Structure formats: structure tokens, C-alpha cells
Amino acid sequence: MRIAVIDLGTNTCNLLVAQLENGGYKILHQSKQLVKLGDDKIKENEISKEATQRTIDSFCAHGKIIEELEVDYVKVIATSAVRTAENKIPFLEKLGESNGWLVKLVSGEREAELIFKGVLLAFGSLSDPSVILDIGGGSNEIILAHNKTVVWKESRPTGMARIINKFKLSDPIEASEVEGLQNYFAEQHVAAIQNCKQKLVETLIGCSGAFDTVVDLIDGVDPGEKSRIKQEVTLDDFYTVYKTLLKSTREERMQMKGMDYVRVDLIVPAVILIECLVAEIGIKKIVQTDFALREGVLFEKMQKLAKV
């Protein structure tokens, strides 16, 4: 069976195509389209006409790939920006009319659950208590897990598209703005920090998105050039990238080897969030993985097929 998973996020619309056979999987294709559902209308909890058209165009592009690869099953999931949009019903209707796919709108809790299952597909099991962080455009999912079990989870509407619309950041960012974001993130994620401290969590698992960009910058490779099921990031390497990004202008970031153009405006507040959690919790090890929500859907499909 060939399965396609489309993850309609706040910033990008992501496609994963995999072949399932003999209880395992092989990834055939991964790509993304910039949709920017989190443009300036996100402050009004609305999806703009322009963002709607970008999404329809992205579905069209993904649809061609899905047809070429002769996919048997398509699952489409929408997350934070659509969850909070007051015009989500007409938006979803237009998407349905564009190609006939049923778009499943998932809750923050369900999104966190799928991200955890994606991490399980990559890691198998988490031998140490770990905190999983997925930084999105609309929301951040934080999952405290041990072995194959979720201990605690949250989804907060503090994604980076919302942040750059809420806080007008200088170029380069100023020290007072960094401090303001640190305080904001610590307040917004206080429950996550407290739970991680209680469980003596020392490992942070970073899923996709901003973490991909951080490791691409560390490795000096172009976005998408290197696939990673899991890759450890030393705190020294993280802080080197962190300090470089905080000093950088937007133009300088555009020139950095490894910088994804879709993340050039979002990466600075994203690494401030990562550093905030590292410092507040007392993280000693960071592990990056490409696996997240889409791979979680894949994991669930594999489990269902195994029971048949």
C-alpha cells in the first residue's frame, strides 16, 4: 500500500508519501509548499483570501505528485491556524471543492499525540524521560514521555507566525526583545517546565521545523539535502547557532548555508524558545528528528494494518 499524508500547517503544507510492506515502510517522497496561513490576518483569527489560494495551489501541486506515485490512500490533516480561524468552515469547503479530499481538522491534543507517535517511529522507545518539542507556525506541542508512554502533553497557540505578528522584532533583534520573548515563553509554558523538572528530564527531542534548520546550519548543508531519523546536537553547537542567529540581520540569515527561506523570519524566536526550555528545565542533551505529525499518521496506519 502507498500512503500520502498532507500536513496543512500554519506556514507550510507538507507532503509525505510512503510505501507500506511487510510490516515496515519506505519513504518515497517528501516536499512542502509555502502557504503562509499565518500571514497578518492570523491576528484576527482569519485565513486570508490570498492564503486560501496559496493552499489550493499547494494541494494542486501535491495532487500531481500523489497521482504520479499511484498512491492508494490519502490523509489530509489541518492544524493550528485552521483550528482558530473564524472562517474555517468556508475555507475547508473551498479546499474540498478544489480536489475532493476530506481535510481532517485535528485538536491540539490530537496533534501532540500524532507527533509523539512520529517520534516513536523514529526512536522505537525513549529509555530516559524526555521532552518532545514541535515548534509550529501556529502552535507549539510539548510532550513529556518515557519508554512508549506519554506522561503529559500540551498544545499552546504560541507558534512562531503568531509570535512575529504579536511582537514587532527589530532587525537584528535587540537584547530587551530577547528578554521579553524569554519571559513570555516561560510564562506560556510554565506547566511544561514544572512537569519536566519534576520528572528530572534532561533530554530534549526536537521535531522537524526549526530543529531541521538548526542542524542544517550546524552541518552546513542545504535544506532538505540531509534526511535524519535522529541526530544528536551538542549544547555547544546549539549555543553557537543561537548566538549567531541573535546577532544576525534578516539579509544575513538569507545568505547562511542551511537556512530555509520559509523559516528566515521565524527562526530567531524559535531558537529563543528552545534556549528558554533548555535553560529553565536543565536540558543536557538535544536530539533532532525529521519525524513528527506526518510520520505519526504513518505509524498509526501501520498499526492498523498489522491488526488486520
PDB file of C-alpha atoms in Angstrom:
ATOM      1  CA  MET A   1       0.000   0.000   0.000  1.00  0.00           C
ATOM      2  CA  ARG A   2       1.145   3.521  -0.808  1.00  0.00           C
ATOM      3  CA  ILE A   3       0.020   6.210   1.608  1.00  0.00           C
ATOM      4  CA  ALA A   4       0.203  10.010   1.288  1.00  0.00           C
ATOM      5  CA  VAL A   5      -0.029  12.282   4.318  1.00  0.00           C
ATOM      6  CA  ILE A   6      -0.606  16.004   3.864  1.00  0.00           C
ATOM      7  CA  ASP A   7       0.010  18.198   6.904  1.00  0.00           C
ATOM      8  CA  LEU A   8      -1.536  21.631   6.390  1.00  0.00           C
ATOM      9  CA  GLY A   9       0.359  23.757   8.871  1.00  0.00           C
ATOM     10  CA  THR A  10       0.330  27.458   9.602  1.00  0.00           C
ATOM     11  CA  ASN A  11       3.374  28.203   7.469  1.00  0.00           C
ATOM     12  CA  THR A  12       3.767  25.270   5.082  1.00  0.00           C
ATOM     13  CA  CYS A  13       1.725  22.465   3.544  1.00  0.00           C
ATOM     14  CA  ASN A  14       3.825  19.324   3.813  1.00  0.00           C
ATOM     15  CA  LEU A  15       3.573  16.086   1.837  1.00  0.00           C
ATOM     16  CA  LEU A  16       4.901  12.656   2.773  1.00  0.00           C
ATOM     17  CA  VAL A  17       4.462   9.597   0.543  1.00  0.00           C
ATOM     18  CA  ALA A  18       5.461   6.179   1.841  1.00  0.00           C
ATOM     19  CA  GLN A  19       5.125   2.571   0.808  1.00  0.00           C
ATOM     20  CA  LEU A  20       3.986   0.109   3.458  1.00  0.00           C
ATOM     21  CA  GLU A  21       5.014  -3.521   3.106  1.00  0.00           C
ATOM     22  CA  ASN A  22       5.900  -6.480   5.320  1.00  0.00           C
ATOM     23  CA  GLY A  23       5.198  -4.517   8.486  1.00  0.00           C
ATOM     24  CA  GLY A  24       7.704  -1.812   7.532  1.00  0.00           C
ATOM     25  CA  TYR A  25       7.806   1.355   5.449  1.00  0.00           C
ATOM     26  CA  LYS A  26       9.864   3.139   2.825  1.00  0.00           C
ATOM     27  CA  ILE A  27       9.609   6.902   2.339  1.00  0.00           C
ATOM     28  CA  LEU A  28       9.209   7.631  -1.369  1.00  0.00           C
ATOM     29  CA  HIS A  29       8.759  11.388  -1.357  1.00  0.00           C
ATOM     30  CA  GLN A  30       8.799  14.446   0.907  1.00  0.00           C
ATOM     31  CA  SER A  31       8.137  18.045  -0.090  1.00  0.00           C
ATOM     32  CA  LYS A  32       6.473  21.222   1.103  1.00  0.00           C
ATOM     33  CA  GLN A  33       4.707  24.260  -0.274  1.00  0.00           C
ATOM     34  CA  LEU A  34       4.690  27.687   1.364  1.00  0.00           C
ATOM     35  CA  VAL A  35       1.078  28.646   2.215  1.00  0.00           C
ATOM     36  CA  LYS A  36       1.505  31.238   4.997  1.00  0.00           C
ATOM     37  CA  LEU A  37      -1.889  30.734   6.598  1.00  0.00           C
ATOM     38  CA  GLY A  38      -0.269  32.712   9.401  1.00  0.00           C
ATOM     39  CA  ASP A  39       0.034  35.948   7.436  1.00  0.00           C
ATOM     40  CA  ASP A  40      -1.031  39.237   9.037  1.00  0.00           C
ATOM     41  CA  LYS A  41      -4.672  38.045   9.186  1.00  0.00           C
ATOM     42  CA  ILE A  42      -3.770  35.486  11.870  1.00  0.00           C
ATOM     43  CA  LYS A  43      -4.049  38.276  14.457  1.00  0.00           C
ATOM     44  CA  GLU A  44      -7.753  38.469  13.549  1.00  0.00           C
ATOM     45  CA  ASN A  45      -8.156  34.654  13.620  1.00  0.00           C
ATOM     46  CA  GLU A  46      -8.873  34.678   9.923  1.00  0.00           C
ATOM     47  CA  ILE A  47      -7.444  32.925   6.866  1.00  0.00           C
ATOM     48  CA  SER A  48      -6.954  35.470   4.108  1.00  0.00           C
ATOM     49  CA  LYS A  49      -8.143  35.073   0.514  1.00  0.00           C
ATOM     50  CA  GLU A  50      -4.515  35.049  -0.601  1.00  0.00           C
ATOM     51  CA  ALA A  51      -3.628  32.275   1.866  1.00  0.00           C
ATOM     52  CA  THR A  52      -6.672  30.297   0.713  1.00  0.00           C
ATOM     53  CA  GLN A  53      -5.485  30.480  -2.887  1.00  0.00           C
ATOM     54  CA  ARG A  54      -1.924  29.518  -1.871  1.00  0.00           C
ATOM     55  CA  THR A  55      -3.351  26.456  -0.120  1.00  0.00           C
ATOM     56  CA  ILE A  56      -5.444  25.435  -3.145  1.00  0.00           C
ATOM     57  CA  ASP A  57      -2.332  25.811  -5.313  1.00  0.00           C
ATOM     58  CA  SER A  58      -0.299  23.684  -2.864  1.00  0.00           C
ATOM     59  CA  PHE A  59      -2.972  20.957  -2.933  1.00  0.00           C
ATOM     60  CA  CYS A  60      -2.814  21.008  -6.730  1.00  0.00           C
ATOM     61  CA  ALA A  61       0.989  20.600  -6.693  1.00  0.00           C
ATOM     62  CA  HIS A  62       0.836  17.801  -4.131  1.00  0.00           C
ATOM     63  CA  GLY A  63      -2.009  16.157  -6.044  1.00  0.00           C
ATOM     64  CA  LYS A  64       0.141  15.808  -9.166  1.00  0.00           C
ATOM     65  CA  ILE A  65       2.859  14.034  -7.164  1.00  0.00           C
ATOM     66  CA  ILE A  66       0.295  11.771  -5.473  1.00  0.00           C
ATOM     67  CA  GLU A  67      -1.144  10.839  -8.884  1.00  0.00           C
ATOM     68  CA  GLU A  68       2.303  10.173 -10.376  1.00  0.00           C
ATOM     69  CA  LEU A  69       3.226   7.894  -7.461  1.00  0.00           C
ATOM     70  CA  GLU A  70      -0.067   5.995  -7.740  1.00  0.00           C
ATOM     71  CA  VAL A  71      -0.988   6.469  -4.091  1.00  0.00           C
ATOM     72  CA  ASP A  72      -3.700   4.221  -2.631  1.00  0.00           C
ATOM     73  CA  TYR A  73      -4.659   6.235   0.455  1.00  0.00           C
ATOM     74  CA  VAL A  74      -4.543   9.985   1.184  1.00  0.00           C
ATOM     75  CA  LYS A  75      -4.867  11.516   4.648  1.00  0.00           C
ATOM     76  CA  VAL A  76      -5.061  15.325   4.957  1.00  0.00           C
ATOM     77  CA  ILE A  77      -4.715  16.995   8.352  1.00  0.00           C
ATOM     78  CA  ALA A  78      -5.074  20.690   9.248  1.00  0.00           C
ATOM     79  CA  THR A  79      -3.709  22.166  12.464  1.00  0.00           C
ATOM     80  CA  SER A  80      -3.433  25.380  14.464  1.00  0.00           C
ATOM     81  CA  ALA A  81      -4.172  28.220  12.024  1.00  0.00           C
ATOM     82  CA  VAL A  82      -7.287  26.438  10.744  1.00  0.00           C
ATOM     83  CA  ARG A  83      -8.344  25.437  14.291  1.00  0.00           C
ATOM     84  CA  THR A  84      -8.527  29.045  15.423  1.00  0.00           C
ATOM     85  CA  ALA A  85      -9.827  30.615  12.189  1.00  0.00           C
ATOM     86  CA  GLU A  86     -13.327  32.043  12.428  1.00  0.00           C
ATOM     87  CA  ASN A  87     -13.771  31.402   8.698  1.00  0.00           C
ATOM     88  CA  LYS A  88     -12.527  27.791   8.826  1.00  0.00           C
ATOM     89  CA  ILE A  89     -15.785  26.274   7.523  1.00  0.00           C
ATOM     90  CA  PRO A  90     -15.870  28.180   4.195  1.00  0.00           C
ATOM     91  CA  PHE A  91     -12.081  27.703   3.954  1.00  0.00           C
ATOM     92  CA  LEU A  92     -12.366  23.905   4.328  1.00  0.00           C
ATOM     93  CA  GLU A  93     -15.296  23.832   1.897  1.00  0.00           C
ATOM     94  CA  LYS A  94     -13.187  25.591  -0.757  1.00  0.00           C
ATOM     95  CA  LEU A  95     -10.356  23.124  -0.223  1.00  0.00           C
ATOM     96  CA  GLY A  96     -12.755  20.202  -0.568  1.00  0.00           C
ATOM     97  CA  GLU A  97     -14.157  21.637  -3.787  1.00  0.00           C
ATOM     98  CA  SER A  98     -10.647  22.062  -5.220  1.00  0.00           C
ATOM     99  CA  ASN A  99      -9.771  18.341  -5.293  1.00  0.00           C
ATOM    100  CA  GLY A 100     -12.281  16.297  -3.323  1.00  0.00           C
ATOM    101  CA  TRP A 101     -10.025  15.447  -0.388  1.00  0.00           C
ATOM    102  CA  LEU A 102     -11.566  15.431   3.058  1.00  0.00           C
ATOM    103  CA  VAL A 103      -9.481  17.670   5.309  1.00  0.00           C
ATOM    104  CA  LYS A 104      -9.446  16.453   8.914  1.00  0.00           C
ATOM    105  CA  LEU A 105      -9.140  19.276  11.440  1.00  0.00           C
ATOM    106  CA  VAL A 106      -7.305  17.951  14.497  1.00  0.00           C
ATOM    107  CA  SER A 107      -7.254  19.331  18.038  1.00  0.00           C
ATOM    108  CA  GLY A 108      -4.050  20.405  19.746  1.00  0.00           C
ATOM    109  CA  GLU A 109      -4.224  17.286  21.940  1.00  0.00           C
ATOM    110  CA  ARG A 110      -4.557  15.042  18.890  1.00  0.00           C
ATOM    111  CA  GLU A 111      -1.717  16.873  17.151  1.00  0.00           C
ATOM    112  CA  ALA A 112       0.547  16.245  20.153  1.00  0.00           C
ATOM    113  CA  GLU A 113      -0.465  12.559  20.161  1.00  0.00           C
ATOM    114  CA  LEU A 114       0.431  12.152  16.476  1.00  0.00           C
ATOM    115  CA  ILE A 115       3.762  13.935  16.962  1.00  0.00           C
ATOM    116  CA  PHE A 116       4.580  11.508  19.788  1.00  0.00           C
ATOM    117  CA  LYS A 117       3.771   8.545  17.537  1.00  0.00           C
ATOM    118  CA  GLY A 118       6.040  10.001  14.850  1.00  0.00           C
ATOM    119  CA  VAL A 119       8.840  10.170  17.420  1.00  0.00           C
ATOM    120  CA  LEU A 120       8.141   6.541  18.404  1.00  0.00           C
ATOM    121  CA  LEU A 121       8.542   5.529  14.754  1.00  0.00           C
ATOM    122  CA  ALA A 122      11.990   7.155  14.787  1.00  0.00           C
ATOM    123  CA  PHE A 123      13.176   6.102  18.260  1.00  0.00           C
ATOM    124  CA  GLY A 124      11.278   2.880  18.996  1.00  0.00           C
ATOM    125  CA  SER A 125      11.234   3.748  22.696  1.00  0.00           C
ATOM    126  CA  LEU A 126      12.546   6.522  24.961  1.00  0.00           C
ATOM    127  CA  SER A 127      14.769   4.919  27.590  1.00  0.00           C
ATOM    128  CA  ASP A 128      15.093   8.182  29.544  1.00  0.00           C
ATOM    129  CA  PRO A 129      12.337  10.657  30.452  1.00  0.00           C
ATOM    130  CA  SER A 130      12.333  13.087  27.525  1.00  0.00           C
ATOM    131  CA  VAL A 131      10.536  16.225  26.445  1.00  0.00           C
ATOM    132  CA  ILE A 132       9.445  16.367  22.806  1.00  0.00           C
ATOM    133  CA  LEU A 133       9.089  19.825  21.254  1.00  0.00           C
ATOM    134  CA  ASP A 134       7.450  20.584  17.921  1.00  0.00           C
ATOM    135  CA  ILE A 135       7.621  24.282  17.074  1.00  0.00           C
ATOM    136  CA  GLY A 136       4.917  25.233  14.598  1.00  0.00           C
ATOM    137  CA  GLY A 137       3.753  28.405  12.971  1.00  0.00           C
ATOM    138  CA  GLY A 138       0.505  28.492  14.922  1.00  0.00           C
ATOM    139  CA  SER A 139       1.115  26.284  17.941  1.00  0.00           C
ATOM    140  CA  ASN A 140       3.844  24.546  19.911  1.00  0.00           C
ATOM    141  CA  GLU A 141       3.371  20.970  21.085  1.00  0.00           C
ATOM    142  CA  ILE A 142       5.298  19.828  24.144  1.00  0.00           C
ATOM    143  CA  ILE A 143       5.113  16.174  25.143  1.00  0.00           C
ATOM    144  CA  LEU A 144       6.724  14.615  28.216  1.00  0.00           C
ATOM    145  CA  ALA A 145       7.299  10.923  27.513  1.00  0.00           C
ATOM    146  CA  HIS A 146       9.115   7.872  28.866  1.00  0.00           C
ATOM    147  CA  ASN A 147       9.541   4.478  27.201  1.00  0.00           C
ATOM    148  CA  LYS A 148       6.458   4.213  24.936  1.00  0.00           C
ATOM    149  CA  THR A 149       4.125   6.290  27.084  1.00  0.00           C
ATOM    150  CA  VAL A 150       3.001   9.921  27.138  1.00  0.00           C
ATOM    151  CA  VAL A 151       3.324  11.222  30.695  1.00  0.00           C
ATOM    152  CA  TRP A 152       1.971  14.709  29.965  1.00  0.00           C
ATOM    153  CA  LYS A 153       1.328  16.865  26.910  1.00  0.00           C
ATOM    154  CA  GLU A 154       0.183  20.323  25.872  1.00  0.00           C
ATOM    155  CA  SER A 155      -0.523  22.340  22.756  1.00  0.00           C
ATOM    156  CA  ARG A 156      -0.264  26.108  23.083  1.00  0.00           C
ATOM    157  CA  PRO A 157      -1.109  28.779  20.461  1.00  0.00           C
ATOM    158  CA  THR A 158       2.396  30.230  20.728  1.00  0.00           C
ATOM    159  CA  GLY A 159       3.709  29.268  17.281  1.00  0.00           C
ATOM    160  CA  MET A 160       6.248  31.449  15.556  1.00  0.00           C
ATOM    161  CA  ALA A 161       3.901  33.015  12.971  1.00  0.00           C
ATOM    162  CA  ARG A 162       1.758  34.203  15.864  1.00  0.00           C
ATOM    163  CA  ILE A 163       4.860  35.444  17.712  1.00  0.00           C
ATOM    164  CA  ILE A 164       6.191  37.611  14.871  1.00  0.00           C
ATOM    165  CA  ASN A 165       2.711  39.100  14.441  1.00  0.00           C
ATOM    166  CA  LYS A 166       2.346  39.732  18.183  1.00  0.00           C
ATOM    167  CA  PHE A 167       5.870  41.092  18.818  1.00  0.00           C
ATOM    168  CA  LYS A 168       7.375  43.574  16.392  1.00  0.00           C
ATOM    169  CA  LEU A 169      11.007  42.474  16.468  1.00  0.00           C
ATOM    170  CA  SER A 170      13.954  44.620  15.407  1.00  0.00           C
ATOM    171  CA  ASP A 171      16.443  43.594  12.717  1.00  0.00           C
ATOM    172  CA  PRO A 172      18.670  42.356  14.275  1.00  0.00           C
ATOM    173  CA  ILE A 173      16.710  41.553  17.424  1.00  0.00           C
ATOM    174  CA  GLU A 174      17.547  43.703  20.460  1.00  0.00           C
ATOM    175  CA  ALA A 175      18.556  42.344  23.886  1.00  0.00           C
ATOM    176  CA  SER A 176      15.398  43.731  25.505  1.00  0.00           C
ATOM    177  CA  GLU A 177      13.261  41.932  22.914  1.00  0.00           C
ATOM    178  CA  VAL A 178      15.100  38.652  23.571  1.00  0.00           C
ATOM    179  CA  GLU A 179      14.410  39.046  27.282  1.00  0.00           C
ATOM    180  CA  GLY A 180      10.758  39.853  26.587  1.00  0.00           C
ATOM    181  CA  LEU A 181      10.352  36.684  24.490  1.00  0.00           C
ATOM    182  CA  GLN A 182      12.147  34.573  27.114  1.00  0.00           C
ATOM    183  CA  ASN A 183       9.756  35.805  29.787  1.00  0.00           C
ATOM    184  CA  TYR A 184       6.748  35.283  27.528  1.00  0.00           C
ATOM    185  CA  PHE A 185       7.708  31.701  26.639  1.00  0.00           C
ATOM    186  CA  ALA A 186       8.497  30.849  30.280  1.00  0.00           C
ATOM    187  CA  GLU A 187       5.046  32.126  31.309  1.00  0.00           C
ATOM    188  CA  GLN A 188       3.197  30.409  28.462  1.00  0.00           C
ATOM    189  CA  HIS A 189       4.916  27.057  29.021  1.00  0.00           C
ATOM    190  CA  VAL A 190       5.232  27.151  32.816  1.00  0.00           C
ATOM    191  CA  ALA A 191       3.322  23.857  33.245  1.00  0.00           C
ATOM    192  CA  ALA A 192       5.645  22.079  30.797  1.00  0.00           C
ATOM    193  CA  ILE A 193       8.716  23.414  32.591  1.00  0.00           C
ATOM    194  CA  GLN A 194       7.408  22.362  36.012  1.00  0.00           C
ATOM    195  CA  ASN A 195       6.449  18.866  34.836  1.00  0.00           C
ATOM    196  CA  CYS A 196       9.835  18.324  33.204  1.00  0.00           C
ATOM    197  CA  LYS A 197      11.661  19.457  36.342  1.00  0.00           C
ATOM    198  CA  GLN A 198       9.599  17.094  38.491  1.00  0.00           C
ATOM    199  CA  LYS A 199      10.477  14.162  36.211  1.00  0.00           C
ATOM    200  CA  LEU A 200      14.173  15.194  36.090  1.00  0.00           C
ATOM    201  CA  VAL A 201      14.075  15.444  32.288  1.00  0.00           C
ATOM    202  CA  GLU A 202      17.500  16.029  30.717  1.00  0.00           C
ATOM    203  CA  THR A 203      16.792  15.116  27.055  1.00  0.00           C
ATOM    204  CA  LEU A 204      15.033  17.382  24.548  1.00  0.00           C
ATOM    205  CA  ILE A 205      13.805  15.813  21.308  1.00  0.00           C
ATOM    206  CA  GLY A 206      13.224  18.443  18.649  1.00  0.00           C
ATOM    207  CA  CYS A 207      10.832  17.573  15.810  1.00  0.00           C
ATOM    208  CA  SER A 208      11.199  18.926  12.283  1.00  0.00           C
ATOM    209  CA  GLY A 209      10.697  22.644  11.545  1.00  0.00           C
ATOM    210  CA  ALA A 210      13.087  24.934  13.385  1.00  0.00           C
ATOM    211  CA  PHE A 211      15.189  21.997  14.573  1.00  0.00           C
ATOM    212  CA  ASP A 212      15.802  20.954  10.954  1.00  0.00           C
ATOM    213  CA  THR A 213      17.147  24.427  10.261  1.00  0.00           C
ATOM    214  CA  VAL A 214      19.353  24.404  13.372  1.00  0.00           C
ATOM    215  CA  VAL A 215      21.026  21.114  12.379  1.00  0.00           C
ATOM    216  CA  ASP A 216      21.297  22.179   8.722  1.00  0.00           C
ATOM    217  CA  LEU A 217      23.156  25.290   9.911  1.00  0.00           C
ATOM    218  CA  ILE A 218      25.398  23.145  12.140  1.00  0.00           C
ATOM    219  CA  ASP A 219      26.100  20.627   9.362  1.00  0.00           C
ATOM    220  CA  GLY A 220      26.422  23.301   6.664  1.00  0.00           C
ATOM    221  CA  VAL A 221      24.029  21.568   4.266  1.00  0.00           C
ATOM    222  CA  ASP A 222      21.198  22.909   2.143  1.00  0.00           C
ATOM    223  CA  PRO A 223      17.616  22.464   3.430  1.00  0.00           C
ATOM    224  CA  GLY A 224      16.293  19.012   2.520  1.00  0.00           C
ATOM    225  CA  GLU A 225      19.727  17.765   1.456  1.00  0.00           C
ATOM    226  CA  LYS A 226      20.193  15.534   4.503  1.00  0.00           C
ATOM    227  CA  SER A 227      17.489  13.249   5.917  1.00  0.00           C
ATOM    228  CA  ARG A 228      17.731  12.445   9.597  1.00  0.00           C
ATOM    229  CA  ILE A 229      15.833   9.885  11.612  1.00  0.00           C
ATOM    230  CA  LYS A 230      17.675  11.186  14.676  1.00  0.00           C
ATOM    231  CA  GLN A 231      20.773  13.280  15.195  1.00  0.00           C
ATOM    232  CA  GLU A 232      22.270  14.437  18.473  1.00  0.00           C
ATOM    233  CA  VAL A 233      23.050  18.143  18.815  1.00  0.00           C
ATOM    234  CA  THR A 234      25.634  19.173  21.402  1.00  0.00           C
ATOM    235  CA  LEU A 235      24.727  22.114  23.608  1.00  0.00           C
ATOM    236  CA  ASP A 236      27.919  23.857  22.418  1.00  0.00           C
ATOM    237  CA  ASP A 237      26.809  23.561  18.778  1.00  0.00           C
ATOM    238  CA  PHE A 238      23.297  24.729  19.624  1.00  0.00           C
ATOM    239  CA  TYR A 239      24.543  27.789  21.519  1.00  0.00           C
ATOM    240  CA  THR A 240      26.928  28.671  18.673  1.00  0.00           C
ATOM    241  CA  VAL A 241      23.982  28.748  16.244  1.00  0.00           C
ATOM    242  CA  TYR A 242      21.798  30.513  18.838  1.00  0.00           C
ATOM    243  CA  LYS A 243      24.289  33.363  19.335  1.00  0.00           C
ATOM    244  CA  THR A 244      24.922  33.695  15.587  1.00  0.00           C
ATOM    245  CA  LEU A 245      21.205  33.966  14.827  1.00  0.00           C
ATOM    246  CA  LEU A 246      20.583  36.519  17.578  1.00  0.00           C
ATOM    247  CA  LYS A 247      23.243  38.793  16.105  1.00  0.00           C
ATOM    248  CA  SER A 248      22.097  38.341  12.507  1.00  0.00           C
ATOM    249  CA  THR A 249      20.014  40.551  10.257  1.00  0.00           C
ATOM    250  CA  ARG A 250      17.352  39.081   8.003  1.00  0.00           C
ATOM    251  CA  GLU A 251      19.603  39.674   4.989  1.00  0.00           C
ATOM    252  CA  GLU A 252      22.488  37.861   6.686  1.00  0.00           C
ATOM    253  CA  ARG A 253      20.253  34.886   7.524  1.00  0.00           C
ATOM    254  CA  MET A 254      19.197  34.651   3.872  1.00  0.00           C
ATOM    255  CA  GLN A 255      22.856  34.086   2.976  1.00  0.00           C
ATOM    256  CA  MET A 256      23.543  31.397   5.612  1.00  0.00           C
ATOM    257  CA  LYS A 257      24.295  27.893   4.377  1.00  0.00           C
ATOM    258  CA  GLY A 258      21.464  25.728   5.678  1.00  0.00           C
ATOM    259  CA  MET A 259      18.879  28.495   6.124  1.00  0.00           C
ATOM    260  CA  ASP A 260      15.437  27.536   4.847  1.00  0.00           C
ATOM    261  CA  TYR A 261      13.868  30.590   3.194  1.00  0.00           C
ATOM    262  CA  VAL A 262      10.458  29.730   4.673  1.00  0.00           C
ATOM    263  CA  ARG A 263      11.959  29.987   8.155  1.00  0.00           C
ATOM    264  CA  VAL A 264      14.138  33.080   7.813  1.00  0.00           C
ATOM    265  CA  ASP A 265      11.705  35.251   9.816  1.00  0.00           C
ATOM    266  CA  LEU A 266      10.650  32.537  12.267  1.00  0.00           C
ATOM    267  CA  ILE A 267      13.986  31.017  13.287  1.00  0.00           C
ATOM    268  CA  VAL A 268      15.101  33.723  15.739  1.00  0.00           C
ATOM    269  CA  PRO A 269      12.069  33.496  18.079  1.00  0.00           C
ATOM    270  CA  ALA A 270      12.170  29.697  17.603  1.00  0.00           C
ATOM    271  CA  VAL A 271      15.722  29.352  18.956  1.00  0.00           C
ATOM    272  CA  ILE A 272      14.834  31.717  21.809  1.00  0.00           C
ATOM    273  CA  LEU A 273      12.042  29.296  22.764  1.00  0.00           C
ATOM    274  CA  ILE A 274      14.424  26.316  22.543  1.00  0.00           C
ATOM    275  CA  GLU A 275      17.037  28.082  24.675  1.00  0.00           C
ATOM    276  CA  CYS A 276      14.395  29.100  27.203  1.00  0.00           C
ATOM    277  CA  LEU A 277      13.339  25.477  27.707  1.00  0.00           C
ATOM    278  CA  VAL A 278      16.940  24.225  27.753  1.00  0.00           C
ATOM    279  CA  ALA A 279      17.859  26.732  30.475  1.00  0.00           C
ATOM    280  CA  GLU A 280      14.663  26.516  32.546  1.00  0.00           C
ATOM    281  CA  ILE A 281      14.430  22.699  32.544  1.00  0.00           C
ATOM    282  CA  GLY A 282      18.158  21.958  32.758  1.00  0.00           C
ATOM    283  CA  ILE A 283      18.437  20.071  29.457  1.00  0.00           C
ATOM    284  CA  LYS A 284      21.770  18.314  28.922  1.00  0.00           C
ATOM    285  CA  LYS A 285      21.131  16.625  25.554  1.00  0.00           C
ATOM    286  CA  ILE A 286      19.266  17.655  22.390  1.00  0.00           C
ATOM    287  CA  VAL A 287      18.280  15.135  19.704  1.00  0.00           C
ATOM    288  CA  GLN A 288      16.761  16.279  16.413  1.00  0.00           C
ATOM    289  CA  THR A 289      14.444  14.155  14.286  1.00  0.00           C
ATOM    290  CA  ASP A 290      12.730  14.757  10.955  1.00  0.00           C
ATOM    291  CA  PHE A 291       9.852  12.624  12.222  1.00  0.00           C
ATOM    292  CA  ALA A 292       6.723  14.333  13.562  1.00  0.00           C
ATOM    293  CA  LEU A 293       2.993  14.530  12.763  1.00  0.00           C
ATOM    294  CA  ARG A 294       3.063  13.021   9.252  1.00  0.00           C
ATOM    295  CA  GLU A 295       5.145  10.091  10.440  1.00  0.00           C
ATOM    296  CA  GLY A 296       2.716   9.687  13.351  1.00  0.00           C
ATOM    297  CA  VAL A 297      -0.125   9.188  10.861  1.00  0.00           C
ATOM    298  CA  LEU A 298       2.083   6.666   9.061  1.00  0.00           C
ATOM    299  CA  PHE A 299       2.747   4.878  12.369  1.00  0.00           C
ATOM    300  CA  GLU A 300      -0.982   4.606  13.097  1.00  0.00           C
ATOM    301  CA  LYS A 301      -1.713   3.250   9.621  1.00  0.00           C
ATOM    302  CA  MET A 302       0.994   0.603  10.074  1.00  0.00           C
ATOM    303  CA  GLN A 303      -0.515  -0.400  13.422  1.00  0.00           C
ATOM    304  CA  LYS A 304      -3.989  -0.755  11.893  1.00  0.00           C
ATOM    305  CA  LEU A 305      -2.703  -2.866   9.017  1.00  0.00           C
ATOM    306  CA  ALA A 306      -0.797  -5.086  11.454  1.00  0.00           C
ATOM    307  CA  LYS A 307      -4.085  -5.897  13.222  1.00  0.00           C
ATOM    308  CA  VAL A 308      -5.889  -6.878  10.012  1.00  0.00           C
TER     309      VAL A 308
END
